[in-house]
Coordinates of C-alpha atoms in Angstrom, one line a residue:
X161 CA -52.2 1.2 59.1
X162 CA -52.3 5.0 60.1
X163 CA -52.6 6.1 63.7
X164 CA -55.8 7.7 64.3
X165 CA -55.1 11.3 65.4
X166 CA -58.4 12.0 67.2
X167 CA -60.3 10.9 70.2
X168 CA -64.0 9.8 70.4
X169 CA -66.2 10.9 73.4
X170 CA -69.2 8.8 72.3
X171 CA -70.4 6.7 75.2
X172 CA -70.6 3.5 72.9
X173 CA -67.0 3.9 71.9
X174 CA -63.8 3.4 73.7
X175 CA -60.7 5.0 72.4
X176 CA -57.4 3.8 74.1
X177 CA -53.9 4.9 72.9
X178 CA -51.6 2.4 74.2
X179 CA -48.3 2.8 76.0
X180 CA -47.4 4.4 79.3
X181 CA -49.4 1.7 81.3
X182 CA -52.6 1.9 79.5
X183 CA -52.8 -1.9 79.0
X184 CA -55.3 -2.4 82.0
X185 CA -57.5 0.3 80.7
X186 CA -57.6 -1.5 77.3
X187 CA -58.4 -4.8 79.0
X188 CA -61.3 -3.1 80.9
X189 CA -62.7 -1.5 77.8
X190 CA -62.7 -4.8 75.9
X191 CA -64.6 -6.6 78.7
X192 CA -67.2 -3.8 78.8
X193 CA -67.4 -3.4 75.1
X194 CA -68.0 -7.2 74.6
X195 CA -70.8 -7.2 77.1
X196 CA -72.6 -3.9 76.0
X197 CA -72.0 -4.2 72.3
X198 CA -69.7 -1.2 72.2
X199 CA -66.7 -0.4 69.8
X200 CA -63.1 -0.3 70.9
X201 CA -60.1 1.6 69.3
X202 CA -56.6 0.5 70.3
X203 CA -54.1 2.8 68.9
X204 CA -50.4 2.1 68.7
X205 CA -50.3 -1.5 69.6
X206 CA -46.7 -1.7 68.1
X207 CA -45.7 0.1 71.4
X208 CA -46.9 -2.8 73.8
X209 CA -45.1 -5.9 72.3
X210 CA -45.4 -7.8 75.5
X211 CA -49.0 -7.2 76.1
X212 CA -49.9 -8.4 72.6
X213 CA -50.3 -12.2 73.7
X214 CA -52.7 -11.0 76.3
X215 CA -54.7 -9.3 73.7
X216 CA -54.8 -12.3 71.4
X217 CA -56.2 -14.2 74.3
X218 CA -58.8 -11.5 75.2
X219 CA -60.1 -11.4 71.5
X220 CA -60.2 -15.2 71.5
X221 CA -62.2 -15.2 74.9
X222 CA -64.6 -12.6 73.5
X223 CA -65.0 -14.2 70.2
X224 CA -68.0 -16.4 71.4
X225 CA -70.9 -15.3 73.4
X226 CA -70.3 -11.4 73.1
X227 CA -72.7 -8.9 71.9
X228 CA -73.3 -9.1 68.1
X229 CA -72.5 -5.3 67.7
X230 CA -69.0 -5.8 69.5
X231 CA -66.1 -4.6 67.2
X232 CA -62.5 -3.8 67.9
X233 CA -60.3 -1.4 65.7
X234 CA -56.4 -1.7 66.0
X235 CA -53.8 0.6 64.6
X236 CA -50.2 0.2 64.4
X237 CA -47.2 1.9 62.7
X238 CA -45.6 -0.3 59.8
X239 CA -42.7 -2.4 60.9
X240 CA -39.4 -1.2 59.6
X241 CA -38.0 -4.7 59.1
X242 CA -39.2 -8.4 59.2
X243 CA -37.5 -8.7 62.6
X244 CA -40.2 -6.1 64.0
X245 CA -43.2 -8.0 63.0
X246 CA -44.5 -8.5 66.5
X247 CA -48.3 -8.7 65.9
X248 CA -49.4 -12.4 66.7
X249 CA -50.4 -14.5 63.8
X250 CA -53.8 -15.3 65.7
X251 CA -54.8 -11.5 65.4
X252 CA -53.7 -11.2 61.8
X253 CA -55.7 -14.2 60.7
X254 CA -59.0 -13.3 62.4
X255 CA -59.0 -9.5 61.3
X256 CA -59.7 -7.6 58.1
X257 CA -56.5 -5.7 57.2
X258 CA -56.3 -2.3 55.8
X259 CA -53.0 -0.7 55.0
X260 CA -52.2 2.9 53.8
X261 CA -49.8 2.3 50.9
X262 CA -47.7 5.2 49.7
X263 CA -48.5 6.3 46.2
X264 CA -46.0 5.6 43.4
X265 CA -44.8 7.8 40.6
X266 CA -44.6 11.5 40.5
X267 CA -48.2 12.1 39.5
X268 CA -49.7 10.3 42.3
X269 CA -47.1 11.7 44.8
X270 CA -47.7 15.4 43.5
X271 CA -51.5 15.1 43.8
X272 CA -51.1 13.5 47.3
X273 CA -48.8 16.2 48.3
X274 CA -51.3 19.0 47.3
X275 CA -54.1 17.0 48.9
X276 CA -52.6 18.3 52.4
X277 CA -54.0 21.8 51.6
X278 CA -57.1 23.4 50.5
X279 CA -58.5 26.5 48.7
X280 CA -58.5 28.3 52.1
X281 CA -54.7 27.5 52.6
X282 CA -54.1 29.2 49.3
X283 CA -56.0 32.4 50.5
X284 CA -54.8 32.8 54.0
X285 CA -51.5 34.6 53.0
X286 CA -51.2 38.5 52.4
X287 CA -48.5 37.8 49.8
X288 CA -50.8 35.5 47.9
X289 CA -48.8 35.2 44.7
X290 CA -45.6 34.5 46.4
X291 CA -47.2 32.0 48.9
X292 CA -48.8 29.9 46.1
X293 CA -45.9 29.5 43.9
X294 CA -43.6 28.5 46.7
X295 CA -46.3 26.1 48.1
X296 CA -46.6 24.4 44.9
X297 CA -42.7 24.2 44.5
X298 CA -42.5 22.6 47.9
X299 CA -45.2 20.0 47.0
X300 CA -43.0 19.2 43.9
X301 CA -39.9 19.0 46.2
X302 CA -41.7 16.8 48.7
X303 CA -42.9 14.5 45.9
X304 CA -39.4 14.2 44.4
X305 CA -37.6 13.5 47.7
X306 CA -40.1 10.8 48.5
X307 CA -40.1 9.0 45.2
X308 CA -36.4 9.3 44.5
X309 CA -35.6 6.7 46.9
X310 CA -37.1 4.0 44.4
X311 CA -33.7 4.5 42.4
X312 CA -31.7 3.0 45.1
X313 CA -28.4 4.4 46.0
X314 CA -28.2 6.7 43.0
X315 CA -31.4 8.2 44.4
X316 CA -30.5 8.6 47.9
X317 CA -27.4 7.0 49.6
X318 CA -29.6 6.0 52.5
X319 CA -33.4 5.8 52.9
X320 CA -35.2 8.4 54.9
X321 CA -38.6 8.5 56.6
X322 CA -39.8 12.0 54.8
X323 CA -43.5 12.3 55.7
X324 CA -46.3 14.7 55.0
X325 CA -45.7 16.3 58.3
X326 CA -42.4 17.6 56.9
X327 CA -44.3 19.3 54.1
X328 CA -47.1 21.0 56.2
X329 CA -44.6 22.2 58.7
X330 CA -42.6 23.7 55.8
X331 CA -45.7 25.5 54.5
X332 CA -46.5 26.8 57.9
X333 CA -42.9 28.1 58.2
X334 CA -43.3 29.7 54.7
X335 CA -46.7 31.4 55.9
X336 CA -45.1 32.9 58.9
X337 CA -42.0 34.3 57.2
X338 CA -44.1 35.9 54.3
X339 CA -46.5 37.5 56.8
X340 CA -43.4 38.8 58.8
X341 CA -41.5 40.2 55.8
X342 CA -42.4 42.3 52.7
X343 CA -39.5 40.4 50.8
X344 CA -39.3 36.8 50.3
X345 CA -36.5 35.4 52.5
X346 CA -35.3 32.7 50.0
X347 CA -32.0 31.8 51.9
X348 CA -34.0 31.5 55.1
X349 CA -36.6 29.4 53.6
X350 CA -34.1 27.0 51.8
X351 CA -32.1 26.6 55.1
X352 CA -35.0 25.8 57.3
X353 CA -36.7 23.6 54.9
X354 CA -33.3 21.8 53.6
X355 CA -31.3 21.5 56.7
X356 CA -34.1 21.4 59.4
X357 CA -37.5 20.1 58.3
X358 CA -36.2 17.7 55.7
X359 CA -32.6 17.8 56.6
X360 CA -33.3 16.7 60.1
X361 CA -33.8 13.1 58.8
X362 CA -30.7 13.2 56.6
X363 CA -27.4 11.7 58.0
X364 CA -25.4 11.5 54.9
X365 CA -23.5 14.6 53.8
X366 CA -23.9 13.9 49.9
X367 CA -27.6 13.4 50.6
X368 CA -27.7 16.7 52.4
X369 CA -26.0 18.2 49.3
X370 CA -28.6 16.8 47.1
X371 CA -31.5 18.1 49.3
X372 CA -30.0 21.5 49.2
X373 CA -29.3 21.5 45.7
X374 CA -33.0 20.6 44.8
X375 CA -34.2 23.6 47.0
X376 CA -31.7 26.0 45.2
X377 CA -33.1 25.0 42.0
X378 CA -36.9 25.2 42.9
X379 CA -37.0 28.1 45.4
X380 CA -35.3 31.2 43.9
X381 CA -36.4 34.6 42.6
X382 CA -36.9 33.4 39.1
X383 CA -39.9 31.4 40.1
X384 CA -42.0 34.7 40.4
X385 CA -41.0 35.7 36.9
X386 CA -42.5 32.6 35.1
X387 CA -38.8 31.5 34.2
X388 CA -38.7 28.3 36.4
X389 CA -39.0 24.8 35.3
X390 CA -39.3 22.3 38.0
X391 CA -38.6 19.5 35.4
X392 CA -37.9 19.4 31.7
X393 CA -41.3 20.4 30.1
X394 CA -43.0 21.2 33.3
X395 CA -42.8 25.0 34.2
X396 CA -43.9 26.3 37.6
X397 CA -47.6 27.1 37.3
X398 CA -48.8 30.7 37.6
X399 CA -51.5 32.0 40.1
X400 CA -54.3 29.3 40.2
X401 CA -56.9 28.2 42.5
X402 CA -56.7 24.8 44.4
X403 CA -58.6 22.8 41.7
X404 CA -56.6 24.6 38.8
X405 CA -53.3 23.2 40.4
X406 CA -54.6 19.6 40.4
X407 CA -56.0 20.2 36.9
X408 CA -52.4 21.7 35.9
X409 CA -50.7 18.5 36.9
X410 CA -53.1 16.2 35.1
X411 CA -52.6 18.3 31.9
X412 CA -49.1 19.4 32.1
X413 CA -46.9 16.9 34.1
X414 CA -44.7 14.8 31.6
X415 CA -45.0 11.1 31.8
X416 CA -43.1 9.2 34.6
X417 CA -39.5 9.0 33.8
X418 CA -36.0 9.7 35.6
X419 CA -36.0 13.1 34.1
X420 CA -38.5 14.4 36.5
X421 CA -36.1 13.9 39.3
X422 CA -33.0 15.2 37.4
X423 CA -31.7 11.7 36.8
X424 CA -30.5 10.2 33.5
X425 CA -32.7 7.4 31.9
X426 CA -30.1 5.0 32.7
X427 CA -31.0 5.3 36.5
X428 CA -34.1 3.4 35.8
X429 CA -32.4 0.8 33.8
X430 CA -29.9 0.3 36.6
X431 CA -32.7 0.2 39.3
X432 CA -34.9 -2.4 37.3
X433 CA -31.8 -4.5 36.6
X434 CA -30.9 -4.7 40.3
X435 CA -34.5 -5.5 41.3
X436 CA -34.5 -8.3 38.7
X437 CA -31.1 -9.7 40.0
X438 CA -32.4 -9.7 43.5
X439 CA -35.7 -11.5 42.5
X440 CA -33.8 -14.3 40.7
X441 CA -31.3 -14.6 43.6
X442 CA -34.3 -15.2 46.0
X443 CA -35.7 -17.8 43.6
X444 CA -32.4 -19.6 43.5
X445 CA -32.2 -19.6 47.3
X446 CA -35.6 -21.1 47.6
X447 CA -34.7 -24.3 45.6
X448 CA -34.5 -27.6 47.5
X449 CA -31.1 -28.2 49.1
X450 CA -31.1 -32.1 49.1
X451 CA -28.3 -34.1 47.5
X452 CA -30.2 -35.8 44.8
X453 CA -29.3 -34.9 41.3
X454 CA -31.9 -32.9 39.8
X455 CA -33.1 -33.3 36.2
X456 CA -30.5 -31.9 33.8
X457 CA -28.0 -31.1 36.7
X458 CA -24.3 -31.6 35.9
X459 CA -24.0 -33.5 39.3
X460 CA -25.1 -33.6 42.8
X461 CA -24.9 -30.6 45.1
X462 CA -21.8 -32.1 46.9
X463 CA -20.1 -32.9 43.6
X464 CA -20.5 -29.3 42.4
X465 CA -19.2 -27.9 45.7
X466 CA -16.3 -30.4 45.7
X467 CA -15.2 -29.3 42.1
X468 CA -15.4 -25.6 43.0
X469 CA -13.7 -26.1 46.2
X470 CA -10.7 -27.7 44.5
X471 CA -10.5 -25.1 41.8
X472 CA -10.2 -22.5 44.4
X473 CA -7.7 -24.2 46.4
X474 CA -5.6 -25.0 43.3
X475 CA -5.6 -21.4 41.9
X476 CA -5.0 -19.6 45.4
X477 CA -1.4 -18.5 45.8
X478 CA 0.7 -18.7 48.7
X479 CA 0.6 -16.2 51.3
X480 CA 3.2 -13.2 51.2
X481 CA 6.4 -13.9 53.3
X482 CA 6.2 -10.6 55.5
X483 CA 9.7 -11.3 56.9
X484 CA 11.1 -11.4 53.5
X485 CA 9.4 -8.3 52.3
X486 CA 10.3 -6.3 55.4
X487 CA 14.0 -7.2 54.7
X488 CA 13.5 -6.0 51.1
X489 CA 12.3 -2.6 51.9
X490 CA 15.3 -0.2 52.0
X491 CA 13.1 2.8 53.3
X492 CA 9.6 2.7 54.8
X493 CA 8.4 5.5 52.5
X494 CA 4.5 6.1 52.7
X495 CA 4.0 3.9 49.5
X496 CA 6.0 1.1 51.0
X497 CA 3.9 1.1 54.1
X498 CA 0.7 1.0 52.3
X499 CA 2.0 -2.0 50.1
X500 CA 3.2 -3.8 53.4
X501 CA -0.4 -3.2 54.9
X502 CA -2.2 -4.4 51.9
X503 CA 0.0 -7.6 51.7
X504 CA -1.0 -8.3 55.6
X505 CA -4.6 -7.8 54.8
X506 CA -4.4 -10.2 51.7
X507 CA -2.7 -12.7 53.8
X508 CA -5.5 -12.6 56.5
X509 CA -8.1 -13.2 53.9
X510 CA -6.3 -16.0 51.9
X511 CA -5.3 -17.7 55.2
X512 CA -9.1 -17.8 56.1
X513 CA -10.1 -19.1 52.7
X514 CA -7.6 -21.8 52.6
X515 CA -8.5 -22.9 56.4
X516 CA -12.3 -22.9 55.7
X517 CA -12.1 -24.5 52.4
X518 CA -9.7 -27.4 53.7
X519 CA -12.0 -27.9 56.5
X520 CA -15.0 -28.2 54.2
X521 CA -13.2 -30.8 52.1
X522 CA -12.6 -32.9 55.0
X523 CA -16.2 -32.6 56.1
X524 CA -17.6 -33.7 52.7
X525 CA -15.1 -36.7 52.7
X526 CA -16.6 -37.7 56.1
X527 CA -13.2 -37.1 58.1
X528 CA -14.7 -34.2 59.9
X529 CA -18.2 -33.7 61.6
X530 CA -20.1 -31.1 59.5
X531 CA -20.7 -28.0 61.5
X532 CA -23.2 -25.2 60.8
X533 CA -20.1 -22.9 59.7
X534 CA -19.3 -25.6 57.1
X535 CA -23.0 -25.9 56.0
X536 CA -23.2 -22.1 55.5
X537 CA -19.8 -22.1 53.4
X538 CA -21.3 -25.1 51.4
X539 CA -24.4 -23.1 50.6
X540 CA -22.4 -20.2 49.7
X541 CA -20.2 -22.1 47.2
X542 CA -23.5 -23.7 45.6
X543 CA -25.2 -20.3 45.4
X544 CA -22.1 -18.6 43.9
X545 CA -21.9 -16.0 46.7
X546 CA -19.0 -15.0 48.8
X547 CA -19.0 -16.8 52.1
X548 CA -19.7 -14.4 55.3
X549 CA -16.3 -15.4 56.9
X550 CA -14.5 -14.4 53.9
X551 CA -16.5 -11.2 53.5
X552 CA -15.5 -10.0 57.0
X553 CA -11.8 -10.1 56.1
X554 CA -12.3 -8.9 52.5
X555 CA -13.4 -5.7 50.7
X556 CA -16.9 -4.2 49.7
X557 CA -18.0 -6.2 46.7
X558 CA -21.2 -6.7 44.9
X559 CA -19.9 -9.4 42.7
X560 CA -20.9 -13.1 42.5
X561 CA -18.2 -15.5 44.0
X562 CA -16.8 -16.4 40.4
X563 CA -16.2 -12.8 39.6
X564 CA -15.0 -11.9 43.0
X565 CA -12.4 -14.9 43.1
X566 CA -11.0 -13.7 39.6
X567 CA -10.9 -10.1 40.9
X568 CA -9.0 -11.3 44.1
X569 CA -6.3 -13.2 41.9
X570 CA -5.9 -9.9 39.9
X571 CA -5.2 -8.0 43.2
X572 CA -2.7 -10.6 44.3
X573 CA -0.9 -10.3 40.9
X574 CA -0.8 -6.5 41.4
X575 CA 0.6 -6.8 44.8
X576 CA 3.3 -9.4 43.7
X577 CA 4.4 -7.1 40.9
X578 CA 4.6 -4.1 43.3
X579 CA 6.6 -5.9 46.0
X580 CA 9.3 -7.1 43.8
X581 CA 11.2 -3.9 44.3
X582 CA 8.6 -1.6 45.9
X583 CA 8.9 1.0 43.2
X584 CA 5.6 2.8 42.6
X585 CA 3.6 1.1 39.6
X586 CA 3.4 3.3 36.4
X587 CA -0.4 3.3 37.2
X588 CA -2.2 2.3 40.4
X589 CA -5.3 0.0 40.2
X590 CA -7.2 2.2 42.8
X591 CA -10.0 -0.4 43.0
X592 CA -7.5 -3.3 43.9
X593 CA -6.7 -1.9 47.3
X594 CA -8.4 -2.9 50.6
X595 CA -8.0 0.6 51.8
X596 CA -8.0 2.9 48.7
X597 CA -7.9 6.1 51.1
X598 CA -4.4 4.9 52.2
X599 CA -2.6 5.3 48.8
X600 CA -4.3 8.5 48.2
X601 CA -3.2 9.8 51.6
X602 CA 0.3 8.4 50.8
X603 CA 0.5 10.6 47.8
X604 CA -0.2 13.6 49.9
X605 CA 2.2 12.6 52.6
X606 CA 5.0 12.1 49.9
X607 CA 4.6 15.7 48.6
X608 CA 4.2 17.2 52.1
X609 CA 7.6 15.7 53.3
X610 CA 9.3 16.7 50.1
X611 CA 8.2 20.3 50.2
X612 CA 7.8 20.6 54.0
X613 CA 4.0 21.4 53.6
X614 CA 1.5 20.9 56.7
X615 CA -0.4 17.8 55.7
X616 CA -3.7 19.1 57.1
X617 CA -3.6 22.1 54.7
X618 CA -3.2 20.0 51.6
X619 CA -5.7 18.6 49.0
X620 CA -5.7 16.3 46.0
X621 CA -5.9 17.9 42.5
X622 CA -7.1 15.5 39.6
X623 CA -6.7 15.7 35.9
X624 CA -8.3 13.1 33.6
X625 CA -5.9 12.3 30.8
X626 CA -6.8 11.2 27.4
X627 CA -4.7 8.0 27.6
X628 CA -5.3 4.4 28.8
X629 CA -3.3 2.1 31.3
X630 CA -0.9 0.8 28.5
X631 CA 0.2 4.2 27.4
X632 CA 2.2 4.9 30.6
X633 CA 5.6 3.1 31.1
X634 CA 6.6 4.7 34.3
X635 CA 5.2 6.7 37.3
X636 CA 5.1 10.3 37.5
X637 CA 7.8 12.2 39.3
X638 CA 5.3 13.7 41.8
X639 CA 1.9 12.3 42.4
X640 CA 0.5 9.0 40.8
X641 CA -1.5 7.8 37.8
X642 CA -4.8 5.9 38.6
X643 CA -6.8 3.4 36.4
X644 CA -9.8 1.3 36.8
X645 CA -12.4 4.1 37.7
X646 CA -15.9 4.1 36.3
X647 CA -18.7 6.9 36.2
X648 CA -22.2 6.4 37.0
X649 CA -24.9 9.0 36.0
X650 CA -22.9 10.5 33.3
X651 CA -19.8 10.0 31.4
X652 CA -16.3 11.4 30.8
X653 CA -16.0 13.3 27.3
X654 CA -12.2 12.7 26.7
X655 CA -12.1 15.1 23.8
X656 CA -13.8 18.0 25.6
X657 CA -12.0 17.1 28.9
X658 CA -15.3 17.5 30.8
X659 CA -18.4 15.6 32.3
X660 CA -20.9 14.9 29.8
X661 CA -24.5 13.3 29.6
X662 CA -24.4 9.6 29.6
X663 CA -25.3 7.6 26.6
X664 CA -28.3 5.3 26.7
X665 CA -27.6 1.9 28.1
X666 CA -24.1 2.6 29.1
X667 CA -24.6 2.6 32.9
X668 CA -21.0 2.8 34.1
X669 CA -18.6 3.8 31.4
X670 CA -14.9 3.6 32.2
X671 CA -13.0 6.7 32.3
X672 CA -9.4 7.2 31.2
X673 CA -6.3 7.2 33.5
X674 CA -6.4 10.0 36.0
X675 CA -3.4 12.0 37.2
X676 CA -3.6 13.1 41.0
X677 CA -1.1 15.2 42.8
X678 CA -1.1 17.1 46.1
X679 CA -1.4 20.8 46.2
X680 CA -2.0 23.2 49.0
X681 CA -5.5 24.1 49.9
X682 CA -5.2 27.6 48.9
X683 CA -3.9 26.8 45.4
X684 CA -7.1 25.0 44.6
X685 CA -9.4 26.7 41.9
X686 CA -13.0 25.4 42.3
X687 CA -14.5 27.3 39.4
X688 CA -16.1 25.1 36.9
X689 CA -15.5 22.1 38.8
X690 CA -18.0 19.4 40.2
X691 CA -17.1 17.8 43.5
X692 CA -17.6 14.3 42.6
X693 CA -17.8 11.5 45.3
X694 CA -15.8 8.2 44.8
X695 CA -17.3 5.0 46.1
X696 CA -16.0 1.5 46.2
X697 CA -19.1 0.0 44.9
X698 CA -22.6 0.8 43.5
X699 CA -24.1 0.5 47.0
X700 CA -22.4 3.8 47.6
X701 CA -23.2 5.1 51.2
X702 CA -20.6 3.6 53.7
X703 CA -18.4 2.7 50.8
X704 CA -17.4 6.3 50.3
X705 CA -13.6 6.9 49.6
X706 CA -12.7 10.5 48.4
X707 CA -13.9 13.6 46.7
X708 CA -12.4 14.4 43.1
X709 CA -13.2 17.7 41.6
X710 CA -13.9 17.1 37.9
X711 CA -14.2 19.8 35.1
X712 CA -17.7 20.7 33.9
X713 CA -19.0 23.4 31.4
X714 CA -22.4 22.9 32.9
X715 CA -23.8 23.9 36.2
X716 CA -22.4 21.5 38.7
X717 CA -26.0 21.3 40.3
X718 CA -27.0 19.1 37.2
X719 CA -24.6 16.4 38.2
X720 CA -25.7 16.6 41.9
X721 CA -29.4 16.0 40.9
X722 CA -28.2 13.3 38.2
X723 CA -26.5 11.5 41.3
X724 CA -23.2 11.2 39.5
X725 CA -20.3 9.6 41.2
X726 CA -17.1 7.7 40.4
X727 CA -16.8 3.9 41.3
X728 CA -14.1 1.6 41.9
X729 CA -16.2 -1.5 41.0
X730 CA -19.1 -2.2 38.8

């Protein structure tokens, strides 16, 4: 529920804000109220976790023999995660629960944002037209940033607790600035709202860019000339009264769709698909875990795990002989160092896989006592998920165990081919590296050494070719060819050589081979380019790898709002 932001002074009502040693006061208030038939309001009980068992006993004690008018109202902030659910079950079972659910959809969010103000608010500024236009734009901005989180990582890399307080303070800042200046300070307003009021919550640089871009699109001089659209088919309204704005939302706001957020309709498909997969995964995990053969099943749980275990051990290749590889390396070039590091990491992973699987095999045969780690591994194999001990030594991946293992074998094959003579492959599978940043840095190091350029003054220039991997027989003289990249939120138009709108139901189209080479910072031309983040998986966030500047004929802000990114795995 919501915290109560006010205090009652009525003699028959006791209002106690918990925390800072107010527990004794609360107990006294409960005892008096139970006797006299008063009401008690206990605010912020989430701040006094250790006292909640005492409160439960007090309420149980007063449940019988107390005055018939005695009532207790309790408020707490919502718990951020299941581990923070601290309110005793006895209190929950014996209470009438009321929650304040956030509205869903742009229509409800925009109405709720506007509900924070009144006709008096609209009339309080001397620059009335400017104030009303920017206030409505801020309401739309607030609704967008609050609701965009439903699209997962394509919406925001991380989830942020934007609140109505951010909106009301932003409007107060707007009022103060307009009263103090005859001209609208657009830059100042965008900075204060985007970098401080809302930006104060944001911890990811790409999310900060998104927030800033929204404000650049919504708050600019064109808004006063009737030329600004907050979304396709939804122009910024003119000068209206308070009820007029609510009516305008009902009459003019298009139906709910990703377009209202600047996203492509595919974003909703991806979001709903992931939700469905999570639901089905949860249902799968809830099934009984006994060893009996289920009706229609292929075999018992142990038999299925044993078969999978044997299959993995049979296909798993021997570890790389690091001594032999080191002897084979004639010169420890940046590329050779990367190859050796990748082999070492692969050895650590495959060694753990072989050890844990062999141990589980002995446990299933009865030759070893089954431990909790072995049972966890068995459950993972049965549910087709990558075991935790493997994940810790692995690379970020959202794939099921079967797909993950096939991908692992492909990575090993690529490494075997590369380490035969340590010559750079004709095209590099960037997604096949444990640490993709290392090979991109190696490209810059090689060029820096060759031309005697300072490494910290260099950047990577990328050009997307029109060819596929099979069209390249050898590596370039300088730089490298990359394959195996995908784009989310848009697609690459190979004929035009630019980013283009995605096709419906093509969620992550592959892009052709990319040529990268290192150049000095001052030689980089950023005009007509979209700085596109590259991530390892669709989870984005902490899987960030690099930034590639891709050509675009449209304003780069379009692709920022659409959440366009390159991915190494889909």
